[in-house]
XYZ file of C-alpha atoms in Angstrom:
293
model
C -92.638 -56.961 16.692
C -92.793 -55.867 13.172
C -89.817 -54.637 11.033
C -91.436 -51.419 10.841
C -93.266 -51.339 14.713
C -89.353 -51.891 15.828
C -87.310 -49.183 12.335
C -89.947 -45.846 14.006
C -88.889 -47.003 18.275
C -85.498 -46.257 16.909
C -85.753 -43.126 15.501
C -87.939 -41.952 17.606
C -85.105 -43.597 21.091
C -82.707 -41.381 18.501
C -84.912 -37.961 18.474
C -85.254 -38.092 22.250
C -81.768 -38.300 22.245
C -80.668 -35.728 20.099
C -83.005 -33.010 21.469
C -81.760 -34.505 25.400
C -79.230 -32.049 24.536
C -79.227 -27.949 23.644
C -77.446 -25.058 22.985
C -76.829 -22.229 25.708
C -79.189 -18.952 25.455
C -78.134 -16.667 23.256
C -76.230 -13.509 24.880
C -77.442 -10.468 25.905
C -75.439 -7.055 25.284
C -75.188 -4.818 27.959
C -73.285 -1.726 28.494
C -69.423 -2.425 29.715
C -70.399 -0.524 33.207
C -72.954 -2.615 33.883
C -71.297 -5.968 35.008
C -67.498 -4.709 34.846
C -64.720 -2.872 35.585
C -60.745 -1.285 35.038
C -58.476 -3.879 36.927
C -54.925 -1.778 36.373
C -53.859 1.218 33.905
C -57.438 2.866 33.845
C -55.758 5.452 30.588
C -54.819 1.901 28.566
C -58.696 1.674 28.317
C -60.961 3.504 25.746
C -63.755 3.051 25.398
C -66.545 3.210 21.928
C -70.485 3.988 21.343
C -71.475 4.645 25.271
C -69.266 1.772 26.731
C -71.145 -0.610 24.172
C -66.945 -1.107 22.758
C -63.431 -1.469 24.205
C -60.613 -1.540 23.521
C -57.490 -2.778 25.053
C -53.713 -1.004 24.436
C -50.925 -2.219 24.565
C -47.293 -0.593 24.637
C -43.767 -1.338 25.858
C -44.573 -0.049 29.210
C -47.676 -1.440 30.299
C -51.072 -3.570 29.047
C -54.455 -2.967 30.911
C -57.296 -5.310 31.779
C -61.057 -5.367 33.462
C -62.757 -7.361 35.704
C -66.159 -8.142 36.693
C -67.587 -6.583 39.807
C -69.201 -9.961 40.613
C -68.194 -14.338 41.987
C -70.127 -16.673 40.744
C -70.874 -20.247 41.038
C -72.301 -21.821 38.232
C -73.254 -19.430 34.642
C -72.566 -18.401 30.707
C -70.297 -16.300 30.523
C -69.531 -15.157 27.132
C -67.122 -12.070 25.550
C -67.168 -11.045 21.885
C -64.044 -10.026 21.064
C -61.550 -9.401 18.180
C -58.174 -9.986 18.425
C -54.694 -7.483 18.176
C -54.338 -7.524 14.393
C -51.348 -7.543 12.095
C -48.112 -8.696 14.081
C -49.266 -10.191 17.661
C -46.462 -12.010 18.287
C -45.681 -12.317 22.100
C -49.151 -10.604 23.281
C -51.997 -12.115 24.485
C -55.497 -11.842 24.922
C -56.722 -13.243 28.147
C -60.279 -14.014 28.758
C -61.118 -16.430 32.053
C -63.433 -16.548 35.241
C -60.723 -17.606 38.552
C -60.737 -17.765 42.154
C -58.660 -15.690 44.999
C -58.089 -19.200 47.564
C -54.340 -20.117 47.305
C -55.883 -23.607 45.995
C -57.896 -21.664 43.580
C -60.199 -23.194 40.503
C -59.431 -20.899 37.076
C -61.636 -21.324 33.334
C -58.744 -19.919 30.420
C -59.187 -18.952 27.056
C -55.903 -16.781 26.007
C -54.926 -15.782 22.877
C -51.635 -16.279 21.685
C -50.519 -13.922 19.021
C -47.675 -14.383 16.347
C -46.188 -12.777 13.227
C -47.607 -11.600 10.801
C -49.176 -14.279 8.089
C -48.930 -17.028 11.163
C -52.119 -18.498 12.721
C -53.401 -17.085 16.057
C -52.919 -20.030 18.919
C -56.361 -20.277 20.833
C -54.645 -21.881 24.686
C -57.406 -23.254 26.780
C -56.601 -24.889 30.503
C -58.586 -25.080 33.613
C -57.417 -25.671 37.166
C -59.329 -27.051 39.783
C -57.761 -26.923 43.089
C -54.575 -25.110 42.322
C -53.350 -27.685 39.919
C -54.001 -26.403 36.129
C -51.225 -28.302 33.206
C -53.885 -29.076 31.567
C -53.523 -26.746 28.815
C -54.998 -27.837 25.128
C -54.111 -25.390 21.711
C -56.552 -25.347 18.988
C -55.902 -23.302 15.637
C -59.159 -20.952 14.780
C -60.606 -22.160 11.250
C -61.477 -17.684 10.675
C -59.172 -14.509 11.134
C -59.742 -13.478 14.059
C -58.654 -9.840 13.958
C -60.990 -8.707 11.177
C -63.977 -8.377 13.340
C -66.036 -10.377 16.933
C -66.303 -13.478 17.469
C -67.937 -14.718 20.467
C -66.202 -17.234 22.925
C -68.078 -18.208 26.440
C -67.700 -20.737 29.507
C -70.699 -22.974 30.148
C -70.146 -23.649 33.760
C -71.864 -26.607 36.124
C -72.032 -28.661 37.752
C -71.674 -31.572 35.246
C -69.611 -29.611 33.485
C -67.743 -27.229 32.145
C -67.823 -26.358 27.729
C -66.081 -23.919 25.824
C -67.364 -22.778 23.073
C -66.545 -20.285 19.746
C -68.903 -18.723 18.384
C -71.580 -21.732 17.679
C -68.888 -24.346 18.551
C -67.988 -25.983 21.482
C -63.156 -26.765 21.294
C -63.615 -28.379 24.912
C -65.477 -30.546 27.131
C -64.293 -30.841 31.011
C -66.357 -33.189 32.989
C -67.347 -32.919 36.649
C -65.225 -36.759 37.631
C -64.826 -36.188 41.185
C -65.496 -40.588 41.588
C -62.349 -40.830 39.848
C -60.431 -38.040 42.140
C -59.694 -35.319 39.799
C -61.527 -31.607 41.593
C -63.629 -30.093 39.853
C -64.539 -26.449 40.345
C -68.054 -26.323 41.982
C -67.297 -24.158 45.310
C -65.180 -21.400 44.685
C -67.656 -18.161 43.593
C -65.158 -16.481 39.855
C -64.596 -13.540 38.616
C -64.329 -12.587 35.419
C -61.642 -11.586 33.459
C -59.634 -9.693 30.586
C -56.572 -8.395 30.049
C -54.055 -7.575 27.106
C -50.585 -7.952 27.895
C -47.381 -8.862 27.045
C -46.058 -12.587 27.736
C -43.031 -12.665 24.554
C -40.509 -14.209 27.834
C -42.635 -17.586 26.139
C -46.451 -16.785 23.569
C -44.175 -17.017 20.731
C -42.572 -19.586 19.540
C -41.605 -20.939 23.212
C -40.315 -17.129 23.840
C -37.688 -17.784 20.553
C -40.691 -14.278 18.626
C -40.417 -11.657 21.091
C -42.535 -8.391 21.142
C -41.986 -5.309 18.482
C -42.290 -3.007 19.860
C -42.529 -0.596 16.705
C -46.184 -2.055 16.319
C -47.035 -0.237 19.050
C -49.646 0.715 20.267
C -51.589 -3.449 20.302
C -55.103 -3.415 20.592
C -57.945 -5.708 21.384
C -61.879 -5.210 21.219
C -64.078 -5.939 23.566
C -68.019 -5.966 23.385
C -71.354 -8.381 24.871
C -70.016 -7.972 27.636
C -73.019 -10.714 29.028
C -72.254 -12.675 32.513
C -74.996 -14.414 32.936
C -74.341 -16.586 36.337
C -75.520 -16.956 40.007
C -74.347 -14.100 41.586
C -72.306 -14.803 45.101
C -70.279 -14.040 47.638
C -66.642 -15.163 47.258
C -66.439 -16.567 50.420
C -69.519 -18.877 49.116
C -70.135 -22.837 49.146
C -73.455 -22.696 47.227
C -75.648 -21.077 44.986
C -78.801 -20.328 46.166
C -80.278 -21.735 43.384
C -78.483 -24.082 42.606
C -81.043 -26.766 40.770
C -83.205 -24.164 39.474
C -81.366 -22.743 36.859
C -81.503 -23.095 32.934
C -77.325 -24.343 32.730
C -79.034 -27.373 35.722
C -81.662 -28.636 32.994
C -80.829 -31.778 32.290
C -80.626 -30.229 28.616
C -76.982 -28.996 30.059
C -75.138 -31.778 31.029
C -73.367 -33.209 27.975
C -73.711 -32.440 24.440
C -75.880 -34.030 21.990
C -74.411 -36.034 18.626
C -74.550 -32.907 16.740
C -72.601 -30.536 19.506
C -70.292 -34.202 19.661
C -70.093 -34.165 16.555
C -68.376 -30.282 15.780
C -66.031 -31.278 18.375
C -64.705 -34.001 16.957
C -64.403 -31.725 14.385
C -62.446 -28.636 15.884
C -60.663 -31.782 17.539
C -59.233 -33.554 14.353
C -58.984 -29.950 11.932
C -57.271 -27.289 14.236
C -55.987 -29.546 17.356
C -52.121 -28.527 17.342
C -51.413 -29.773 20.884
C -53.826 -32.432 23.926
C -52.645 -32.486 27.435
C -54.141 -35.516 27.409
C -52.071 -37.657 24.175
C -49.155 -35.835 25.798
C -46.926 -39.142 27.098
C -43.515 -37.045 27.608
C -45.242 -35.548 29.632
C -47.812 -37.868 31.385
C -47.217 -41.359 31.157
C -50.667 -42.114 32.062
C -54.017 -41.188 30.736
C -54.977 -38.409 32.917
C -58.111 -40.203 34.385
C -60.618 -37.759 32.559
C -59.518 -37.694 29.685
C -60.943 -40.551 28.421
C -64.640 -39.527 29.951
C -63.699 -35.440 27.846
C -64.178 -38.465 24.945
C -59.971 -36.450 24.552
C -57.771 -39.820 23.169
């Protein structure tokens, strides 16, 4: 075979593999009341622009939160969030999915506040069958308090991908064949909250919440949900395999997405359970598949 033909075949192969994966669909902004309801401390939620934007308020008496009306098995879930500005030490702003069973599944974004001038820490975690302890922590490469940024989860039978804007920051692959449980049969609701956690959130609890700075305010908009809605007792999605997130291009990241993820890991990761030999003398089996080591 001629060298020029061989080169062409290689290029075609690379192009095919590069186009195999795809970015999630762009979220469609909808008002708060379309998909969500307040959960607690209703008077600490402020509605702006006809409900297209809300603010969660935290003071020394209480935080507040909201949850999705429906429960979902797989899909794409996103939220535009502008975090508490200034001195936010001791506060946690959360966006997560969770089932309600005793051995629950959970997919977490938690934003850990800090003293003025110090960066936020974004902590992610995945619980399966009631087991978590899979924390990863990154610094963000922008100020998350000055404007909205999109945080999203793509969840299908093959993987869970955490995104900040269009950057994947974490992948959790289905490693059920390795003995690692994967969320697939417990519908989850989406929860968002702002609360005080100064016993652990900032420098392990050394920095306490300065209540003279209250109220602390986190802003939300977007309220996009694109998932398979199911009853809380459902074990499968009626349209499994037919939705856009089930298609082959969403079963893995492409080369460009893996490159973005590597950039985040190399420059901004400050903790990864996969490399913590004190907690895990043996590497957890999913870490190799997730390319965390």
